Amino acid sequence: MEQVLDTPLTRLAGVRHPVVQTGMGWVAGPRLVAAVANAGGLGILASATMTLDQLAAALEEVRSRTDAPFGVNLRADAADAADRVDLMIRNRVRVASFALAPRQELIARLKDAGAVVIPSVGARRHAEKVAAWGADAVLVQGGEGGGHTGAVATTLLLPQVVDAVGIPVIAAGGFFDGRGLAAALAYGAAGVAMGTRFLLTSDSPVPDAVKRLYLGMSETVVTRQVDGMPHRVLRTPLVDALERTGGLSRLARAVRNAAGFRRVSGMSWPAMIRDGLAMRHGKELTWSQILMAANTPMLLKAAMVDGRPDLGVMASGQAVALIDDLPSCEELIDTVVTRAADVLRGLGANLADRARPDPT
């Protein structure tokens, strides 16, 4: 019998299980998203590495693979964010996920169309802001998570956010099994989101050789040399070289990556500069860092699509050290939910035993 954990997240998103697959660039494509959706979780399509036309094609492919609800992750500061939102509304996408806080009017527009809005945040004040603007739920990632991340551990950040907002909170950063889901629910979360764990499944499109490299790794590092912001990645010779590289070499690499991304994405130089300026807002970034921030997708693509980890970076959460298999999404979600239910039942039984009067 299928285990069911009914939470505010499952009711809000219309999914069977309180498990979310994060929108990882180059990884969270139609195949992975549909596999997660069919398994009862919430799959999130990563659109930041897609053109508008590619996103339209990806939405059509997901629909061809599943009838279950799914979401799309997009950058709120992208030059064509409004066009992407229009596309999502026309395609009746259930969940709109944002890597950065979306504007208040964007949230209202999506909600008016019946979509569920779930921004990702890394601080309590950001959660409070988007909650006040009308977000339906919030995904909060602690420092253990991969990709762009903060310094506060999930176990400290999660209870802060749960106590601060009156909307469902999804916990991310360090989750990979059912014990983690049970712990997150005990903290008051409505579910968990996992990135590295879903990257390392048989349904993930990442090349097998790269998956094997992940499985053999136990060390991650937070570096600013990828794009100027804290970025948790696997420690590889390339990352070590980036850490040692001087300013002129970083600038030259950034320009090469910028040109490469322009060819892949079809973006014009003015559009890329606008995106870079948007990233710079409120941050002390050099122009080299801005170019890298706008073109980090090329470093990720080299590993995740082209299978060349020697030429790219591999975002990873610290949980990679505890993962040693490649299950299907269905097997993974079933195992996670079943184990979480068992843990919660066991805790209830222990509480009942200790509350029973001593017969002596």
CSV table of C-alpha atoms in Angstrom, one decimal:
chain,number,residue,atom,x,y,z
A,1,MET,CA,0.0,0.0,0.0
A,2,GLU,CA,1.4,3.4,-0.9
A,3,GLN,CA,2.3,5.6,2.0
A,4,VAL,CA,0.7,9.0,2.1
A,5,LEU,CA,1.9,12.0,4.0
A,6,ASP,CA,-0.7,14.7,3.6
A,7,THR,CA,0.8,18.2,4.1
A,8,PRO,CA,0.0,21.8,3.1
A,9,LEU,CA,2.4,21.3,0.2
A,10,THR,CA,0.6,18.2,-1.3
A,11,ARG,CA,-2.7,20.0,-1.1
A,12,LEU,CA,-1.4,23.3,-2.5
A,13,ALA,CA,0.5,21.7,-5.5
A,14,GLY,CA,-1.9,18.8,-6.0
A,15,VAL,CA,0.8,16.2,-5.7
A,16,ARG,CA,0.7,12.9,-3.8
A,17,HIS,CA,4.0,13.3,-1.9
A,18,PRO,CA,5.7,16.3,-0.1
A,19,VAL,CA,8.9,15.8,-2.2
A,20,VAL,CA,10.2,18.5,-4.6
A,21,GLN,CA,12.8,18.1,-7.3
A,22,THR,CA,14.6,21.4,-7.6
A,23,GLY,CA,15.0,23.3,-10.9
A,24,MET,CA,18.6,22.5,-11.8
A,25,GLY,CA,19.9,24.1,-15.0
A,26,TRP,CA,20.7,21.6,-17.8
A,27,VAL,CA,19.5,18.8,-15.5
A,28,ALA,CA,15.8,19.4,-14.7
A,29,GLY,CA,14.5,18.9,-18.2
A,30,PRO,CA,11.3,17.2,-19.4
A,31,ARG,CA,12.5,13.7,-18.8
A,32,LEU,CA,13.4,14.2,-15.2
A,33,VAL,CA,10.5,16.5,-14.4
A,34,ALA,CA,7.9,14.0,-15.8
A,35,ALA,CA,9.5,11.1,-14.0
A,36,VAL,CA,9.2,13.0,-10.7
A,37,ALA,CA,5.6,14.0,-11.5
A,38,ASN,CA,4.6,10.5,-12.4
A,39,ALA,CA,6.1,9.3,-9.1
A,40,GLY,CA,3.9,11.6,-7.2
A,41,GLY,CA,6.4,14.4,-6.4
A,42,LEU,CA,6.7,17.9,-7.6
A,43,GLY,CA,9.0,18.2,-10.6
A,44,ILE,CA,10.4,21.6,-11.4
A,45,LEU,CA,11.5,22.4,-15.0
A,46,ALA,CA,14.6,24.6,-15.2
A,47,SER,CA,14.0,27.3,-17.8
A,48,ALA,CA,16.9,29.7,-17.1
A,49,THR,CA,19.1,27.8,-19.6
A,50,MET,CA,16.4,27.7,-22.2
A,51,THR,CA,15.2,30.2,-24.8
A,52,LEU,CA,11.6,31.1,-24.9
A,53,ASP,CA,11.0,28.7,-27.8
A,54,GLN,CA,12.9,25.9,-26.1
A,55,LEU,CA,10.8,26.4,-23.0
A,56,ALA,CA,7.6,26.1,-25.1
A,57,ALA,CA,8.9,22.9,-26.6
A,58,ALA,CA,9.9,21.6,-23.2
A,59,LEU,CA,6.4,22.3,-21.7
A,60,GLU,CA,4.9,20.4,-24.6
A,61,GLU,CA,7.2,17.4,-24.0
A,62,VAL,CA,6.4,17.3,-20.3
A,63,ARG,CA,2.7,17.3,-21.1
A,64,SER,CA,3.3,14.4,-23.5
A,65,ARG,CA,5.0,12.4,-20.7
A,66,THR,CA,2.7,13.1,-17.7
A,67,ASP,CA,-0.8,14.4,-16.7
A,68,ALA,CA,0.4,15.2,-13.2
A,69,PRO,CA,1.1,18.7,-11.9
A,70,PHE,CA,4.6,20.2,-12.3
A,71,GLY,CA,6.3,23.5,-12.0
A,72,VAL,CA,8.7,25.8,-13.9
A,73,ASN,CA,11.6,27.6,-12.4
A,74,LEU,CA,12.6,31.0,-13.9
A,75,ARG,CA,14.7,34.0,-13.1
A,76,ALA,CA,12.6,36.9,-11.9
A,77,ASP,CA,15.2,39.3,-13.2
A,78,ALA,CA,15.4,37.9,-16.7
A,79,ALA,CA,14.7,40.4,-19.5
A,80,ASP,CA,11.9,38.2,-20.9
A,81,ALA,CA,10.4,37.1,-17.5
A,82,ALA,CA,7.0,38.5,-18.4
A,83,ASP,CA,6.9,36.6,-21.7
A,84,ARG,CA,7.8,33.4,-19.9
A,85,VAL,CA,5.1,34.0,-17.3
A,86,ASP,CA,2.6,34.5,-20.2
A,87,LEU,CA,3.7,31.2,-21.7
A,88,MET,CA,3.3,29.4,-18.4
A,89,ILE,CA,-0.1,30.8,-17.9
A,90,ARG,CA,-1.2,29.7,-21.4
A,91,ASN,CA,0.1,26.2,-20.7
A,92,ARG,CA,-1.7,26.1,-17.3
A,93,VAL,CA,1.5,25.3,-15.4
A,94,ARG,CA,0.6,24.5,-11.8
A,95,VAL,CA,3.6,25.9,-10.0
A,96,ALA,CA,5.8,29.0,-10.7
A,97,SER,CA,9.1,28.7,-8.9
A,98,PHE,CA,11.6,31.6,-8.7
A,99,ALA,CA,15.3,31.5,-8.0
A,100,LEU,CA,15.1,35.2,-6.9
A,101,ALA,CA,12.2,37.1,-5.4
A,102,PRO,CA,9.7,38.0,-8.1
A,103,ARG,CA,8.1,41.4,-8.3
A,104,GLN,CA,4.8,41.8,-6.4
A,105,GLU,CA,2.9,42.4,-9.6
A,106,LEU,CA,4.3,39.2,-11.1
A,107,ILE,CA,3.1,37.2,-8.2
A,108,ALA,CA,-0.4,38.7,-8.5
A,109,ARG,CA,-0.5,38.0,-12.2
A,110,LEU,CA,0.3,34.3,-11.7
A,111,LYS,CA,-2.1,33.9,-8.8
A,112,ASP,CA,-4.9,35.5,-10.7
A,113,ALA,CA,-4.3,32.9,-13.4
A,114,GLY,CA,-4.6,30.1,-10.9
A,115,ALA,CA,-0.8,29.3,-10.5
A,116,VAL,CA,0.9,28.6,-7.2
A,117,VAL,CA,3.9,30.8,-6.6
A,118,ILE,CA,6.8,29.4,-4.7
A,119,PRO,CA,10.0,31.6,-4.5
A,120,SER,CA,13.3,30.2,-3.2
A,121,VAL,CA,15.0,32.2,-0.4
A,122,GLY,CA,18.1,31.9,1.7
A,123,ALA,CA,17.2,34.2,4.6
A,124,ARG,CA,14.2,34.9,6.9
A,125,ARG,CA,13.8,38.5,5.8
A,126,HIS,CA,13.4,37.4,2.2
A,127,ALA,CA,10.8,34.9,3.2
A,128,GLU,CA,8.9,37.5,5.1
A,129,LYS,CA,9.0,39.9,2.1
A,130,VAL,CA,7.7,37.4,-0.5
A,131,ALA,CA,5.0,36.2,2.0
A,132,ALA,CA,3.8,39.8,2.4
A,133,TRP,CA,3.7,40.1,-1.4
A,134,GLY,CA,1.3,37.1,-1.7
A,135,ALA,CA,3.6,34.1,-2.3
A,136,ASP,CA,1.7,30.8,-1.7
A,137,ALA,CA,4.7,29.0,-0.2
A,138,VAL,CA,8.4,29.5,0.1
A,139,LEU,CA,11.4,27.2,-0.5
A,140,VAL,CA,14.2,27.9,2.0
A,141,GLN,CA,17.7,26.5,1.3
A,142,GLY,CA,20.3,26.2,4.0
A,143,GLY,CA,24.1,26.2,3.5
A,144,GLU,CA,24.3,22.5,2.9
A,145,GLY,CA,22.6,22.9,-0.5
A,146,GLY,CA,24.3,22.9,-3.9
A,147,GLY,CA,24.6,25.8,-6.3
A,148,HIS,CA,24.1,29.3,-5.0
A,149,THR,CA,23.9,29.0,-1.3
A,150,GLY,CA,24.2,30.8,2.0
A,151,ALA,CA,26.2,30.3,5.2
A,152,VAL,CA,23.4,29.4,7.6
A,153,ALA,CA,22.7,25.7,8.1
A,154,THR,CA,19.3,24.3,7.3
A,155,THR,CA,18.7,23.3,10.9
A,156,LEU,CA,19.0,26.9,12.0
A,157,LEU,CA,17.4,28.7,9.0
A,158,LEU,CA,14.4,26.4,8.7
A,159,PRO,CA,12.8,27.0,12.1
A,160,GLN,CA,13.4,30.7,11.7
A,161,VAL,CA,11.4,30.9,8.5
A,162,VAL,CA,8.7,28.5,9.8
A,163,ASP,CA,8.2,30.8,12.8
A,164,ALA,CA,8.3,34.0,10.7
A,165,VAL,CA,5.7,33.2,7.9
A,166,GLY,CA,2.2,31.9,7.8
A,167,ILE,CA,2.6,30.0,4.5
A,168,PRO,CA,3.9,26.5,3.8
A,169,VAL,CA,7.7,26.2,4.0
A,170,ILE,CA,9.6,23.7,1.9
A,171,ALA,CA,13.0,22.7,3.3
A,172,ALA,CA,16.1,22.4,1.1
A,173,GLY,CA,19.8,21.8,1.7
A,174,GLY,CA,21.1,18.5,3.0
A,175,PHE,CA,18.1,16.3,2.3
A,176,PHE,CA,18.4,12.9,0.6
A,177,ASP,CA,16.4,10.3,2.5
A,178,GLY,CA,13.2,9.6,4.5
A,179,ARG,CA,14.8,10.5,7.8
A,180,GLY,CA,15.5,14.0,6.5
A,181,LEU,CA,11.9,14.4,5.4
A,182,ALA,CA,10.6,13.3,8.8
A,183,ALA,CA,13.0,15.8,10.5
A,184,ALA,CA,11.8,18.6,8.2
A,185,LEU,CA,8.2,17.8,9.0
A,186,ALA,CA,9.0,17.8,12.7
A,187,TYR,CA,10.5,21.3,12.3
A,188,GLY,CA,7.2,22.5,10.8
A,189,ALA,CA,8.1,22.3,7.1
A,190,ALA,CA,5.5,21.1,4.6
A,191,GLY,CA,8.0,19.0,2.6
A,192,VAL,CA,11.5,18.8,1.3
A,193,ALA,CA,13.2,19.8,-1.9
A,194,MET,CA,16.2,17.8,-3.2
A,195,GLY,CA,18.6,18.6,-6.0
A,196,THR,CA,21.7,16.4,-5.9
A,197,ARG,CA,19.6,13.4,-4.9
A,198,PHE,CA,17.5,13.7,-8.0
A,199,LEU,CA,20.5,14.5,-10.2
A,200,LEU,CA,21.8,11.1,-9.1
A,201,THR,CA,18.9,9.0,-10.4
A,202,SER,CA,18.5,6.8,-13.5
A,203,ASP,CA,16.0,9.3,-14.9
A,204,SER,CA,18.5,12.2,-14.7
A,205,PRO,CA,19.8,13.2,-18.2
A,206,VAL,CA,23.3,13.8,-16.8
A,207,PRO,CA,25.9,11.6,-18.6
A,208,ASP,CA,26.6,8.3,-16.8
A,209,ALA,CA,30.3,9.1,-16.5
A,210,VAL,CA,29.5,12.3,-14.7
A,211,LYS,CA,27.1,10.5,-12.4
A,212,ARG,CA,29.8,8.0,-11.5
A,213,LEU,CA,32.2,10.9,-10.7
A,214,TYR,CA,29.6,12.3,-8.3
A,215,LEU,CA,29.1,9.0,-6.6
A,216,GLY,CA,32.9,8.8,-6.0
A,217,MET,CA,33.1,12.3,-4.5
A,218,SER,CA,32.8,13.3,-0.9
A,219,GLU,CA,34.1,16.8,-0.8
A,220,THR,CA,32.3,20.0,-1.9
A,221,VAL,CA,33.6,23.6,-1.7
A,222,VAL,CA,31.9,27.0,-1.7
A,223,THR,CA,33.7,29.2,-4.2
A,224,ARG,CA,33.1,32.8,-5.4
A,225,GLN,CA,35.3,32.3,-8.5
A,226,VAL,CA,32.5,30.8,-10.6
A,227,ASP,CA,30.3,33.9,-10.7
A,228,GLY,CA,31.2,36.1,-7.8
A,229,MET,CA,28.6,34.7,-5.4
A,230,PRO,CA,28.9,31.8,-3.0
A,231,HIS,CA,28.5,28.6,-5.1
A,232,ARG,CA,28.7,25.1,-3.7
A,233,VAL,CA,30.3,22.7,-6.2
A,234,LEU,CA,32.3,19.5,-6.2
A,235,ARG,CA,36.0,20.1,-5.6
A,236,THR,CA,37.7,19.3,-8.8
A,237,PRO,CA,41.0,20.3,-10.4
A,238,LEU,CA,39.2,23.0,-12.5
A,239,VAL,CA,37.6,24.5,-9.4
A,240,ASP,CA,41.0,24.5,-7.7
A,241,ALA,CA,42.5,26.3,-10.7
A,242,LEU,CA,39.7,28.9,-10.7
A,243,GLU,CA,40.5,29.6,-7.1
A,244,ARG,CA,44.2,30.2,-8.0
A,245,THR,CA,43.5,32.2,-11.2
A,246,GLY,CA,44.3,36.0,-11.2
A,247,GLY,CA,42.0,38.8,-12.2
A,248,LEU,CA,43.1,39.1,-15.9
A,249,SER,CA,42.7,35.4,-16.5
A,250,ARG,CA,39.3,35.3,-14.9
A,251,LEU,CA,38.2,38.2,-17.1
A,252,ALA,CA,39.4,36.5,-20.2
A,253,ARG,CA,37.6,33.3,-19.2
A,254,ALA,CA,34.5,35.3,-18.5
A,255,VAL,CA,34.5,36.9,-21.9
A,256,ARG,CA,35.0,33.5,-23.6
A,257,ASN,CA,32.1,32.1,-21.6
A,258,ALA,CA,29.9,35.1,-22.4
A,259,ALA,CA,30.5,34.6,-26.1
A,260,GLY,CA,29.7,30.9,-25.8
A,261,PHE,CA,26.5,31.5,-23.9
A,262,ARG,CA,25.4,34.2,-26.4
A,263,ARG,CA,25.7,31.6,-29.2
A,264,VAL,CA,23.8,28.9,-27.3
A,265,SER,CA,21.1,31.1,-25.9
A,266,GLY,CA,20.5,33.4,-28.9
A,267,MET,CA,20.7,36.4,-26.6
A,268,SER,CA,22.1,39.7,-27.8
A,269,TRP,CA,25.0,41.4,-26.1
A,270,PRO,CA,22.7,44.2,-24.9
A,271,ALA,CA,20.3,41.7,-23.4
A,272,MET,CA,23.2,39.9,-21.6
A,273,ILE,CA,24.5,43.2,-20.3
A,274,ARG,CA,21.0,44.1,-19.0
A,275,ASP,CA,20.9,40.7,-17.2
A,276,GLY,CA,24.3,41.4,-15.8
A,277,LEU,CA,23.3,44.8,-14.5
A,278,ALA,CA,20.2,43.2,-12.8
A,279,MET,CA,22.5,40.7,-11.1
A,280,ARG,CA,24.8,43.5,-10.0
A,281,HIS,CA,22.0,45.4,-8.3
A,282,GLY,CA,22.6,45.5,-4.6
A,283,LYS,CA,25.8,43.5,-4.9
A,284,GLU,CA,29.4,44.5,-5.1
A,285,LEU,CA,30.4,42.5,-8.2
A,286,THR,CA,33.2,43.3,-10.6
A,287,TRP,CA,32.5,43.3,-14.4
A,288,SER,CA,34.4,40.0,-14.6
A,289,GLN,CA,32.1,38.5,-12.0
A,290,ILE,CA,29.0,39.9,-13.8
A,291,LEU,CA,30.1,38.2,-17.1
A,292,MET,CA,30.6,35.0,-15.2
A,293,ALA,CA,27.3,35.3,-13.4
A,294,ALA,CA,25.6,35.8,-16.8
A,295,ASN,CA,27.4,32.8,-18.3
A,296,THR,CA,27.8,30.3,-15.4
A,297,PRO,CA,25.4,28.1,-17.4
A,298,MET,CA,28.3,27.4,-19.9
A,299,LEU,CA,30.5,26.0,-17.1
A,300,LEU,CA,27.6,23.8,-15.9
A,301,LYS,CA,26.7,22.7,-19.5
A,302,ALA,CA,30.2,21.5,-20.1
A,303,ALA,CA,29.8,18.9,-17.4
A,304,MET,CA,26.1,18.2,-17.2
A,305,VAL,CA,25.4,18.1,-21.0
A,306,ASP,CA,28.7,17.7,-22.8
A,307,GLY,CA,30.1,15.2,-20.2
A,308,ARG,CA,33.3,17.2,-19.7
A,309,PRO,CA,33.8,17.8,-16.0
A,310,ASP,CA,37.4,18.8,-16.8
A,311,LEU,CA,36.0,21.9,-18.5
A,312,GLY,CA,33.1,22.7,-16.3
A,313,VAL,CA,31.8,22.9,-12.8
A,314,MET,CA,29.4,20.6,-11.0
A,315,ALA,CA,27.0,22.1,-8.5
A,316,SER,CA,26.5,19.7,-5.6
A,317,GLY,CA,25.1,19.7,-2.1
A,318,GLN,CA,27.0,18.2,0.8
A,319,ALA,CA,24.6,15.2,0.8
A,320,VAL,CA,26.7,13.9,-2.2
A,321,ALA,CA,29.0,12.2,0.3
A,322,LEU,CA,26.0,10.0,1.5
A,323,ILE,CA,24.7,8.9,-1.9
A,324,ASP,CA,25.9,5.7,-3.4
A,325,ASP,CA,23.2,4.6,-5.8
A,326,LEU,CA,21.1,5.6,-8.9
A,327,PRO,CA,17.5,4.7,-8.3
A,328,SER,CA,14.6,5.7,-10.5
A,329,CYS,CA,12.6,8.7,-9.4
A,330,GLU,CA,9.7,6.3,-8.5
A,331,GLU,CA,12.0,4.1,-6.4
A,332,LEU,CA,13.6,7.1,-4.7
A,333,ILE,CA,10.3,8.9,-3.8
A,334,ASP,CA,8.7,5.7,-2.6
A,335,THR,CA,11.7,4.9,-0.4
A,336,VAL,CA,11.9,8.4,1.0
A,337,VAL,CA,8.2,8.6,1.8
A,338,THR,CA,8.0,5.1,3.2
A,339,ARG,CA,11.0,5.6,5.5
A,340,ALA,CA,9.7,9.0,6.7
A,341,ALA,CA,6.3,7.5,7.6
A,342,ASP,CA,8.0,4.6,9.5
A,343,VAL,CA,10.2,7.1,11.4
A,344,LEU,CA,7.2,9.2,12.3
A,345,ARG,CA,5.2,6.2,13.4
A,346,GLY,CA,8.2,5.0,15.5
A,347,LEU,CA,8.4,8.3,17.2
A,348,GLY,CA,4.7,8.2,18.0
A,349,ALA,CA,5.1,4.7,19.5
A,350,ASN,CA,8.0,5.7,21.6
A,351,LEU,CA,6.1,8.7,23.0
A,352,ALA,CA,3.1,6.4,23.8
A,353,ASP,CA,5.4,3.9,25.5
A,354,ARG,CA,7.0,6.5,27.7
A,355,ALA,CA,3.6,8.0,28.6
A,356,ARG,CA,2.2,4.6,29.8
A,357,PRO,CA,2.1,4.3,33.6
A,358,ASP,CA,4.6,1.9,35.1
A,359,PRO,CA,2.6,-1.3,36.0
A,360,THR,CA,4.8,-1.8,39.1
